[in-house]
Coordinates of C-alpha atoms in Angstrom, one line a residue:
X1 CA 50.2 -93.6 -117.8
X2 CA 48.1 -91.3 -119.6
X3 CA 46.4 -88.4 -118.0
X4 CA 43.1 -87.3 -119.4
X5 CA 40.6 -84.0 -119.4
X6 CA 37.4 -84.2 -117.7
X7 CA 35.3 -80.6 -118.4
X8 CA 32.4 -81.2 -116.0
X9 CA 29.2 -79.3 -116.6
X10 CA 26.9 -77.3 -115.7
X11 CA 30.0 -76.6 -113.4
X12 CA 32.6 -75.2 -115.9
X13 CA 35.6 -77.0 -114.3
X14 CA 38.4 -79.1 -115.8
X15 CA 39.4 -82.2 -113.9
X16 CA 42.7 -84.4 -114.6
X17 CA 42.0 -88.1 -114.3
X18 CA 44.4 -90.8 -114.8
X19 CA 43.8 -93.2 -117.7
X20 CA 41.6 -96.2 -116.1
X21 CA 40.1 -94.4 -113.2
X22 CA 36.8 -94.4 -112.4
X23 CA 34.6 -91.6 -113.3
X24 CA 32.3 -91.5 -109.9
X25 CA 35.6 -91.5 -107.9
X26 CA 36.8 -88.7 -109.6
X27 CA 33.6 -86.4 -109.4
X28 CA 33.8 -87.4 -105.8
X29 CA 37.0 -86.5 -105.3
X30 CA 35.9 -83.2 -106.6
X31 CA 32.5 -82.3 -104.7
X32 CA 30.7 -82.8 -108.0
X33 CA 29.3 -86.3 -107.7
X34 CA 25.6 -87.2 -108.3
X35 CA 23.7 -89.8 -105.4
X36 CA 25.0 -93.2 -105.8
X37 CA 22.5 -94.7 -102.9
X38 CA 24.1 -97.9 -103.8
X39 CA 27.4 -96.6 -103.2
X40 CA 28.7 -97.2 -106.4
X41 CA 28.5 -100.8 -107.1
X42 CA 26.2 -100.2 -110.2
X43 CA 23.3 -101.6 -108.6
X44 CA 20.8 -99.0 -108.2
X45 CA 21.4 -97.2 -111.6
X46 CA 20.9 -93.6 -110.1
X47 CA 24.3 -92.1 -110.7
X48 CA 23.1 -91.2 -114.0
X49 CA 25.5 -88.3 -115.6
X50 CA 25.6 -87.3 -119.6
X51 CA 28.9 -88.2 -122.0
X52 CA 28.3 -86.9 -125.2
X53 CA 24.5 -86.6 -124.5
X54 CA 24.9 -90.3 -123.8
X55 CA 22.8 -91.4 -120.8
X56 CA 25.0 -93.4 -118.8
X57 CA 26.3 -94.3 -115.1
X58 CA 29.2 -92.6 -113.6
X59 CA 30.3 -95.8 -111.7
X60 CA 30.4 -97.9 -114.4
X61 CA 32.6 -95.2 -116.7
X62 CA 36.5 -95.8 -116.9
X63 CA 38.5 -93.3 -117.8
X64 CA 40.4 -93.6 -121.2
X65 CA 39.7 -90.2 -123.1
X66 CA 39.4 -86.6 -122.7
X67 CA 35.6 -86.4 -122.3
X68 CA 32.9 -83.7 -121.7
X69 CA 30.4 -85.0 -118.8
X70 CA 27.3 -83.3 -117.5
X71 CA 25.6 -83.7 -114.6
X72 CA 21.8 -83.1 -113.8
X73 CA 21.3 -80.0 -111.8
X74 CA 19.6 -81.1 -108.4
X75 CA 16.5 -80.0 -108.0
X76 CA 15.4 -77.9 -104.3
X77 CA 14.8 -80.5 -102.0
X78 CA 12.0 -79.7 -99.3
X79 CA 14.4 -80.0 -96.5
X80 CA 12.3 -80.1 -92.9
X81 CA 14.0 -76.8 -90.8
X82 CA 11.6 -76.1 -88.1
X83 CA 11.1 -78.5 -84.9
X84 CA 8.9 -78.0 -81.5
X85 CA 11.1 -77.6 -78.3
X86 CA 11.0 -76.5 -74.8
X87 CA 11.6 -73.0 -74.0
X88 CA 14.9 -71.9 -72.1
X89 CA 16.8 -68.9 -71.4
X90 CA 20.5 -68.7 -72.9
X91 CA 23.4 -68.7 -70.5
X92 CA 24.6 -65.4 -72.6
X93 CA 28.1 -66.6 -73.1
X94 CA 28.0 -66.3 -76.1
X95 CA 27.2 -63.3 -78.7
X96 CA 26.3 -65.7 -82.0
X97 CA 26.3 -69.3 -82.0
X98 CA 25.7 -71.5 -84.7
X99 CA 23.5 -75.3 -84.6
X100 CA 23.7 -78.2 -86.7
X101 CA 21.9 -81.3 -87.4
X102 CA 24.1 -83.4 -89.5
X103 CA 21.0 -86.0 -91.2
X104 CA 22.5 -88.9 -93.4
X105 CA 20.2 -86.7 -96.4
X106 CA 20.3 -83.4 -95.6
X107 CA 22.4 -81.4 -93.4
X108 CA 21.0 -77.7 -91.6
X109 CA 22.8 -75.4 -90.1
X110 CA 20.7 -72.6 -87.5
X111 CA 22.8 -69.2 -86.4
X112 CA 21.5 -67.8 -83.2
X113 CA 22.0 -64.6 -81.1
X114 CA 23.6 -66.0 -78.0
X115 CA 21.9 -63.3 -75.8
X116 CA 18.2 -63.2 -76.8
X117 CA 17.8 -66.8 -78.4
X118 CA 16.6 -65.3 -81.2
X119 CA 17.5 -67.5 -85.2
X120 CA 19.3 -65.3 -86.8
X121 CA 19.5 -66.8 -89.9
X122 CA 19.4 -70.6 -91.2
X123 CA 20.2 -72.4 -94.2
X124 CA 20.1 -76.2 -95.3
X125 CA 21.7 -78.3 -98.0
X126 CA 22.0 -81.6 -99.3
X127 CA 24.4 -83.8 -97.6
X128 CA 27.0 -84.5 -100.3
X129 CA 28.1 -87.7 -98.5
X130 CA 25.2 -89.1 -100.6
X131 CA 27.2 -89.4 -103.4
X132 CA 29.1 -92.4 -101.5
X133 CA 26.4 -94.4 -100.4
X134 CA 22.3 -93.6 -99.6
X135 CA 22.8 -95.1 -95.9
X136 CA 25.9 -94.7 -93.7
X137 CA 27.0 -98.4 -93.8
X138 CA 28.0 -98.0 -97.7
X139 CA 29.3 -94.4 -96.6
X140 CA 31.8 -96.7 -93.9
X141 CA 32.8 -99.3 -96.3
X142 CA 34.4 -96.7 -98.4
X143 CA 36.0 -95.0 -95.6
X144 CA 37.6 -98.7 -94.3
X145 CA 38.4 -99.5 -97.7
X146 CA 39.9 -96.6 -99.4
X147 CA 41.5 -95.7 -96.0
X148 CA 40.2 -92.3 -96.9
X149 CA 39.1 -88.8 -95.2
X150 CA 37.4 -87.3 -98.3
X151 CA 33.9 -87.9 -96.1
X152 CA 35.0 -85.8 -93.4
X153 CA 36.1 -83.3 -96.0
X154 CA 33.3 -82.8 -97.4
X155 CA 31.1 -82.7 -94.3
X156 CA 33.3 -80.1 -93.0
X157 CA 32.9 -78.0 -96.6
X158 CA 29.2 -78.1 -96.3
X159 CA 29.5 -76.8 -92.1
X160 CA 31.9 -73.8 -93.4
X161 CA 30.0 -73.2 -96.3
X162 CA 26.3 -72.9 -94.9
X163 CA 27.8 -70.7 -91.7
X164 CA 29.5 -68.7 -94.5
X165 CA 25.8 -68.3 -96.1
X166 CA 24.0 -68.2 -92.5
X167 CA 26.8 -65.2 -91.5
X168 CA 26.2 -63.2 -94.5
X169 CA 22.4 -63.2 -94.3
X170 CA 23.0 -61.9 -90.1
X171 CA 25.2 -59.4 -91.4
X172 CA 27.8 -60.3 -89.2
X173 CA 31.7 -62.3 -89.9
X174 CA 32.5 -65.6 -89.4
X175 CA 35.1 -64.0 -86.9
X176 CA 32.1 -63.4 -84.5
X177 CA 30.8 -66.7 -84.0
X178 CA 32.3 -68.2 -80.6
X179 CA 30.9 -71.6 -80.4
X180 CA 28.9 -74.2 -82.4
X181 CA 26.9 -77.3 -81.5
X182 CA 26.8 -80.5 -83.9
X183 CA 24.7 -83.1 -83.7
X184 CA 23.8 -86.4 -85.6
X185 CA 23.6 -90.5 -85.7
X186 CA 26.9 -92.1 -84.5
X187 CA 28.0 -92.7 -88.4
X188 CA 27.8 -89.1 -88.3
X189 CA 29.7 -87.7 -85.4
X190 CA 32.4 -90.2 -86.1
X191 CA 32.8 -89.5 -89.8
X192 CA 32.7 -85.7 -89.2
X193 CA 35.1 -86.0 -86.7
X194 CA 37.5 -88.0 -88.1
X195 CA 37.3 -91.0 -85.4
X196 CA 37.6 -95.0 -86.9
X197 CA 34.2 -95.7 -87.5
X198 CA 35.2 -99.7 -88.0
X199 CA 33.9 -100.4 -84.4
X200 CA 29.8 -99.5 -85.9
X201 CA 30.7 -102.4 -89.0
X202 CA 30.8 -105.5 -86.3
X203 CA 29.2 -106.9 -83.5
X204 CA 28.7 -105.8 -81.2
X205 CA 28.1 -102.1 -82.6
X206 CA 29.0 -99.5 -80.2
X207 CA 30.7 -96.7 -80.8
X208 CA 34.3 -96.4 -80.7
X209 CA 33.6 -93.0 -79.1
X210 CA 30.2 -92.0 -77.0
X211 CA 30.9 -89.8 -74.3
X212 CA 30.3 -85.9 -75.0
X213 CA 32.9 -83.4 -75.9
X214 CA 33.9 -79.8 -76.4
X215 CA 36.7 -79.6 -78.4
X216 CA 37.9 -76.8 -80.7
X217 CA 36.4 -75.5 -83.8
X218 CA 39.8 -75.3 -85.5
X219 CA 40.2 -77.0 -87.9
X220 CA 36.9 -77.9 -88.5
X221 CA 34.9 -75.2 -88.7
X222 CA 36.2 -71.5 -89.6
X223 CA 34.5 -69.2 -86.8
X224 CA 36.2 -67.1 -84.1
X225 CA 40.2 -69.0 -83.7
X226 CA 39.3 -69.7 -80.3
X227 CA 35.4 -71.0 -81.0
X228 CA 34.9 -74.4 -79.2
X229 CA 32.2 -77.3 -80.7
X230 CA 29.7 -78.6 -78.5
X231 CA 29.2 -82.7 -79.8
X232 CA 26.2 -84.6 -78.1
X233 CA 26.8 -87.5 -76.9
X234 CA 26.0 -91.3 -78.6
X235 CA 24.0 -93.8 -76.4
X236 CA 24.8 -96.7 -78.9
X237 CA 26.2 -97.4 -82.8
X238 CA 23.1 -96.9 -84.2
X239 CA 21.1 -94.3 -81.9
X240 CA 22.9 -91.5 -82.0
X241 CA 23.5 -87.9 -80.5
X242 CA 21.0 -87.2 -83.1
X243 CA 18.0 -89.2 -81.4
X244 CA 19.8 -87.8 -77.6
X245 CA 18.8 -84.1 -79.2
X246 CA 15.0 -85.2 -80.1
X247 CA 14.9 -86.1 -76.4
X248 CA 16.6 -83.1 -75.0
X249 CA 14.1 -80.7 -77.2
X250 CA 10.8 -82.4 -75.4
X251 CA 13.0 -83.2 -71.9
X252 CA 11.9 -86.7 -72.5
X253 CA 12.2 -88.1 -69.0
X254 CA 10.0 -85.3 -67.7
X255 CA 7.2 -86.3 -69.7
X256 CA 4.2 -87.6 -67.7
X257 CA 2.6 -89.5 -70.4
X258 CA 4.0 -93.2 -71.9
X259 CA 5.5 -91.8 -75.1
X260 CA 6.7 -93.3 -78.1
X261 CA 9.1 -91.1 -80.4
X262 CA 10.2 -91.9 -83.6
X263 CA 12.4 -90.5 -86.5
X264 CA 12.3 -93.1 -89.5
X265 CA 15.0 -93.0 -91.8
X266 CA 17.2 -95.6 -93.0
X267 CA 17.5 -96.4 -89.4
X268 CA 14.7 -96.0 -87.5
X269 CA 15.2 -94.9 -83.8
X270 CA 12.8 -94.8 -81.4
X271 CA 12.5 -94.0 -77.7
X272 CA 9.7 -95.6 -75.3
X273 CA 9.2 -94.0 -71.9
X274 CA 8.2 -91.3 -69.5
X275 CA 9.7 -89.5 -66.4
X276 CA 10.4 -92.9 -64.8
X277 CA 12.2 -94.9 -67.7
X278 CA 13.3 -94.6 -70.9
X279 CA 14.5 -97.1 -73.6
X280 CA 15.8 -96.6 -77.1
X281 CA 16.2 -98.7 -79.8
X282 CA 17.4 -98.7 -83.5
X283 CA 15.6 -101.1 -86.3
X284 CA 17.4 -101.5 -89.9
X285 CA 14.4 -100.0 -92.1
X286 CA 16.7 -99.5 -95.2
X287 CA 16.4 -95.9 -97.5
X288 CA 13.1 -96.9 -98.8
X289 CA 11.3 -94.1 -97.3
X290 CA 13.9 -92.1 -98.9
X291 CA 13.5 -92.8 -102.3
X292 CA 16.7 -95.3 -102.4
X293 CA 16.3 -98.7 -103.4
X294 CA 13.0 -98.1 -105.5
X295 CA 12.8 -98.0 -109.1
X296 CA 11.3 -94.6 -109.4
X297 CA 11.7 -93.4 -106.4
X298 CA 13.8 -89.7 -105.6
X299 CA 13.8 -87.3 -103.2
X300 CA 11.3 -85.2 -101.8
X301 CA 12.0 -82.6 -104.8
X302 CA 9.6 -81.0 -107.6
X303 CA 8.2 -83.5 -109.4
X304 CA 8.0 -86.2 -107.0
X305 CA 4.4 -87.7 -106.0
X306 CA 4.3 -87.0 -102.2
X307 CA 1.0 -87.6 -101.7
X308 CA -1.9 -90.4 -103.0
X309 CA -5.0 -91.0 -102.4
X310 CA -8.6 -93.2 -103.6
X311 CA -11.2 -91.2 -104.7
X312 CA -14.0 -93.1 -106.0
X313 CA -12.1 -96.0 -106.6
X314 CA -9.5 -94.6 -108.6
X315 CA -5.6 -93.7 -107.3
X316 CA -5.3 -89.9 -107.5
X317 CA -1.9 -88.8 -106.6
X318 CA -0.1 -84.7 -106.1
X319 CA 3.5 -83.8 -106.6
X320 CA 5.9 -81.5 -105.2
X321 CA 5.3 -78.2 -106.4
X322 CA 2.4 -79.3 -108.9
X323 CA 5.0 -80.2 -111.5
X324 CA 5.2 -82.8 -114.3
X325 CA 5.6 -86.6 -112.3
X326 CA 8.9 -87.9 -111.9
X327 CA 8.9 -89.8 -109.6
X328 CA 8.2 -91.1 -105.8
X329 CA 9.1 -89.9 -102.9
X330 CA 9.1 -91.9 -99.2
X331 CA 5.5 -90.4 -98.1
X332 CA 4.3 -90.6 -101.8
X333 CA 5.7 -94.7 -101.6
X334 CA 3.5 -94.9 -98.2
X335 CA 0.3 -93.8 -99.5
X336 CA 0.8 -95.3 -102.9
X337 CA 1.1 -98.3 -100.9
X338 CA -1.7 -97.5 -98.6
X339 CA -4.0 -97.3 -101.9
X340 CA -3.3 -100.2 -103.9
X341 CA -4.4 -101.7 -100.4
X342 CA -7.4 -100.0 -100.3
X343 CA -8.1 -100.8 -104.3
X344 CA -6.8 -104.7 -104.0
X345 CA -4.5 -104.6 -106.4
X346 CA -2.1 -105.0 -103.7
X347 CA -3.0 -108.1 -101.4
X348 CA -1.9 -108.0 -97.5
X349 CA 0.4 -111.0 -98.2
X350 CA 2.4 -108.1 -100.2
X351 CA 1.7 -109.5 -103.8
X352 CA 0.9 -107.7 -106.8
X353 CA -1.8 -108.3 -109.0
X354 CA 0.8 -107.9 -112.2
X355 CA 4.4 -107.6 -112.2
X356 CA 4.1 -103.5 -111.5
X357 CA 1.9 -100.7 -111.4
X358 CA 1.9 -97.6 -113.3
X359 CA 1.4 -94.2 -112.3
X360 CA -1.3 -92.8 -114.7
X361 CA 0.1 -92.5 -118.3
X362 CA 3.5 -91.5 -117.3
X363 CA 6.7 -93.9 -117.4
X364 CA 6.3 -94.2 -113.4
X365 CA 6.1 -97.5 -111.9
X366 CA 6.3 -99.5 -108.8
X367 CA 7.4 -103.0 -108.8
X368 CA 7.2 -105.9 -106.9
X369 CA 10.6 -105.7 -105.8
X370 CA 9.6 -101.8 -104.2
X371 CA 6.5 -103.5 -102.4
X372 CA 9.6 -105.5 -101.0
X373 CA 11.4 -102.7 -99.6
X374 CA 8.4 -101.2 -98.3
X375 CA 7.6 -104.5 -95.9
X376 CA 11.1 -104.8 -95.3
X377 CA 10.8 -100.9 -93.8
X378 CA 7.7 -101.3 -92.5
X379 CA 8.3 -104.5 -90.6
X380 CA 11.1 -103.9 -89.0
X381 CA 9.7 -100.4 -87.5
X382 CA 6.8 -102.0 -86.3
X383 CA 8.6 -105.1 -84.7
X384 CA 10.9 -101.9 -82.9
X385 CA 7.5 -100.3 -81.5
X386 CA 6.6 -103.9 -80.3
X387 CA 10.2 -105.5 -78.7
X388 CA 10.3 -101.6 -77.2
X389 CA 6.6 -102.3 -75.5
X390 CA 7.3 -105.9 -74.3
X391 CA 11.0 -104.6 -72.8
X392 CA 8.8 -101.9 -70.7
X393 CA 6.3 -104.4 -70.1
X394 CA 3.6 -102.7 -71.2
X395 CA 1.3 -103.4 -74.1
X396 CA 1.6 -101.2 -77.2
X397 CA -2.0 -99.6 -76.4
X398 CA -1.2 -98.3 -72.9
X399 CA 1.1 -95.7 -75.3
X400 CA -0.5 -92.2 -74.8
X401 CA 1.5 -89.9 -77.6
X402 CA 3.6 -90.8 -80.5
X403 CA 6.2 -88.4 -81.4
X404 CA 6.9 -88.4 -85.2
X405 CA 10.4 -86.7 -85.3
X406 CA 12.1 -85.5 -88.2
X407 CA 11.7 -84.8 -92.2
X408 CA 9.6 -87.9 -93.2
X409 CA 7.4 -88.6 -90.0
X410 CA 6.5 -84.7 -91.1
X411 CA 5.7 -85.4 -94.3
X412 CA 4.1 -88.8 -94.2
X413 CA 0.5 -89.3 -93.9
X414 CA -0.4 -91.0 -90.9
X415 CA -3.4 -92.7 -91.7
X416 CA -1.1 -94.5 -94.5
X417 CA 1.5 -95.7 -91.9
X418 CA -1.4 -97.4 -89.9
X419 CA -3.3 -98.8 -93.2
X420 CA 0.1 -100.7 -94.1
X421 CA 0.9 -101.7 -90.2
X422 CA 4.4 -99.9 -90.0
X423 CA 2.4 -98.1 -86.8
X424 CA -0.1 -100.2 -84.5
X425 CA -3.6 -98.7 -85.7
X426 CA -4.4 -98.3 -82.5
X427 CA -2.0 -95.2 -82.2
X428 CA -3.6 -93.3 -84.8
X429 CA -5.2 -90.4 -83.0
X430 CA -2.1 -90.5 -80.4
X431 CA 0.3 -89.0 -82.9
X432 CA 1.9 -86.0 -83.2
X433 CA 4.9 -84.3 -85.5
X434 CA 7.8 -82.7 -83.9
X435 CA 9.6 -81.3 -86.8
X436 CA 13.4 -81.1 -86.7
X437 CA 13.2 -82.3 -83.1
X438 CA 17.5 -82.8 -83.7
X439 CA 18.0 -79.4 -84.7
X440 CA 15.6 -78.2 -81.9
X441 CA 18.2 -80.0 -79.1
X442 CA 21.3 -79.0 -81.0
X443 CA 19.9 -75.5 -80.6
X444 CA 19.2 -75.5 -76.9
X445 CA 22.8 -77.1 -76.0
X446 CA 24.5 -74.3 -78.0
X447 CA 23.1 -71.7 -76.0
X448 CA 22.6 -73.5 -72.7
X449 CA 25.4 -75.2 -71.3
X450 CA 22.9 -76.3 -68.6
X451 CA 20.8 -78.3 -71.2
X452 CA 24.1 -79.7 -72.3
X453 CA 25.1 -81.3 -69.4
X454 CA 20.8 -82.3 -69.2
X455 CA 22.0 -84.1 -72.9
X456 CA 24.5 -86.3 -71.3
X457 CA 22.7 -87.1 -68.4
X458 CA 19.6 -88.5 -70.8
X459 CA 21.8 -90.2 -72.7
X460 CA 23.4 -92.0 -69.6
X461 CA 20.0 -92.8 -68.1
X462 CA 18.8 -94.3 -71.4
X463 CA 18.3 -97.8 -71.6
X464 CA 19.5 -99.3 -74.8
X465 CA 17.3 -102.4 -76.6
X466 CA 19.8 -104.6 -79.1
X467 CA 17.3 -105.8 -81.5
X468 CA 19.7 -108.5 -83.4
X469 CA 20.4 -109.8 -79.6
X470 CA 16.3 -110.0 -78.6
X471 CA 15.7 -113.8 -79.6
X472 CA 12.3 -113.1 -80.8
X473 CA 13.3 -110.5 -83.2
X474 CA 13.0 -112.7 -85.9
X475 CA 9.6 -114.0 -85.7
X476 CA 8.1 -110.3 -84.7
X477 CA 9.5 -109.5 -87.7
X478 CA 8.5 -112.3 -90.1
X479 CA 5.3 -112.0 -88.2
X480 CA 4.8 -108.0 -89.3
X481 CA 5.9 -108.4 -93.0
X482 CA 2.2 -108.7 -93.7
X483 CA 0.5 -106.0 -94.6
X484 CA -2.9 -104.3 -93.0
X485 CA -4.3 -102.7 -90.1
X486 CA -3.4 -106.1 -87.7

């Protein structure tokens, strides 16, 4: 068998591939792969790399030449840092800690002093686990069928590397740092940490591992040889020690008020409840609100429309950093949405009035097939905030404050998410943004092992709603594809 060249730019390295392989599983294999939301399967045309300044699709490239390939730099990516917590006092048991919120997008990593409290330093990347898959279930189904660890690999690169960056900035070596805390959905913690994540593929989707641990650092994470990691702990196989972190940073069962919190992403979790019950649930939105799955959409990167609006009757829209349009990202999908309601080009029953629309004069469209994905998203959210309501046995009005955790319930535009129906209208002026809510809890178990053990005592007390096993599911949700402000 023939072994080829690959020269790899803007990168400047050489990679030896095997006559016949695949070109995305070689960049993969090598940290250098670009997003392939679809996971490879060549449906969602975004692993787009150059071959002799040939456009073309890493996935779909077999090896059978030396070849010179170049990828397209990735733009900055606004990446959500900051959260609202509760305040506590660190134990002090620790001189420098570090935090992480591992997100299925974006992964960021906080270093604290372990005596004041005070952020030292923090610093934020993309998750390169993208480049198997937009959401975790294509992520899986590479793990289970390559029987490989090159997931937890690269997770673990991206954790040294960004407490590598973090350190430097403090001024102070790796050496120092005595103990870490990690957080993230259940695909997440068990990828990272190596465990058979087969048990979150099949009914009926619960963890093969939930309870919380301190374990080690070594060998995944290079910090002081005896540093220990702090993992949350799950409460099922789709709400994860992620959503147990939101809860810990507002002390969720302390709260007077009926609240609703949720973090939407390609699977939307939610909690329902107040100091004298909670519930959680998880609803399948898909990566729409990402940027996956859409024909022009992207990530929340220069360029991208985030933001649209109707001003005397025409669609006016703003990208990221005022640059030239590329493309749309999830809140810029919401509002564009929102206005083509408003405008009635864009009927409640979800149909277009021609096959797409275009942004302006640029090549930036949105297709009857997005509008899909968006009621598809949207739906199943909403029929979450409903089945969550009718479990507690309240009606969805008698919900005082919404909670809008993480990067996209920061970004979106509210009004938008209540003109399509993904949140009851009647919530509007109830809601309120959180920030990084995950990174806020990971932050207060690292340096209190008192809010810690508070973590896995939420986590136990939480109730858990099984969506696919609620027999009315299905009609709430066929029931919420429609769009407007029902």
């Amino acid at each position: 068998m023939n072994t080829y060249q690959i020269t790899v730019l803007p990168y400047d390295r050489i990679l030896n591939a095997d006559e016949g392989e695949n070109l995305l599983h070689v960049l993969q294999q090598n940290s250098l792969a670009p997003d392939a939301p679809c996971g490879g399967n060549g449906k969602c045309g975004k692993c787009i790399v150059y071959i002799n300044d040939r456009e073309t699709l890493a996935c779909q490239t077999v090896i059978r030449d030396n070849i010179t390939v170049r990828i397209p730099e990735k733009s900055d990516m606004q990446i959500l840092k900051h959260g609202t917590s509760v305040s506590v006092q660190p134990d002090g048991r620790d001189r420098y800690i570090l935090a992480y919120d591992i997100g299925s997008t974006t992964v960021v990593c906080y270093l604290l002093d372990g005596i004041s409290g005070e952020e030292l330093a923090k610093e934020s990347i993309l998750n390169p686990q993208t480049a198997y898959g937009a959401d975790v279930i294509s992520r899986i189904e590479y793990v289970l069928k390559n029987h490989s660890s090159e997931l937890q690999y690269c997770i673990t690169h991206v954790l040294a590397s960004l407490a590598a960056k973090a350190a430097a900035k403090a001024g102070i070596p790796l050496s120092e740092i005595t103990l870490a805390c990690v957080v993230g959905n259940t695909a997440m913690h068990h990828l990272f940490l190596g465990i058979d994540p087969s048990p979150l593929t099949v009914p009926p989707y619960m963890p093969k591992v939930s309870n919380a641990m301190e374990i080690p650092a070594a060998p995944l994470l290079p910090i002081h040889p005896e540093g220990r990691i702090r993992i949350l702990p799950n409460i099922a196989g789709f709400v994860g020690a992620d959503t147990v972190a939101c809860m810990t940073s507002v002390h969720f069962d302390q709260l007077d008020e009926l609240t609703l919190m949720i973090d939407i992403g390609t699977n939307g979790e939610m909690v329902l409840g107040d100091r004298h019950r909670q519930i959680a649930c998880s609803t399948a939105a898909g990566p729409a609100f990402e940027g996956a799955r859409i024909s022009c959409g992207m990530r929340g990167i220069p360029g991208a429309i985030d933001h649209v609006s109707v001003k005397n009757g025409e669609v006016c829209y703003h990208t990221i950093g005022n640059a030239e349009v590329r493309g749309l990202c999830g809140s810029g999908l919401l509002d564009l949405t929102a206005a083509l309601l408003d405008t009635g080009f864009l009927s409640e029953a979800g149909l277009m009035q021609a096959p797409e629309y275009r942004i302006s004069t640029s090549a930036v469209t949105l297709t009857q097939k997005d509008i899909s994905e968006v009621q598809f998203a949207k739906s199943a959210i909403r029929s979450g905030i409903e089945l969550l309501a009718r479990r507690m046995q309240v009606s969805v009005g008698d919900i005082r404050k919404v909670y809008l955790a993480g990067a996209f319930g920061n970004y979106m535009n509210p009004v938008s998410a209540c003109r399509i129906g993904m949140i009851p209208p009647v919530l509007l002026d109830r809601i309120e943004t959180i920030g990084n809510a995950a990174g806020e809890g990971a932050k207060l178990c690292a340096l209190n092992r008192r809010e810690f053990a508070y973590s896995q005592f939420l986590a136990a007390k939480t109730e858990f709603l099984e969506l696919a096993s609620c027999p009315e599911f299905q009609d709430c949700y066929i029931d919420h594809l429609m769009f407007g402000e029902e």
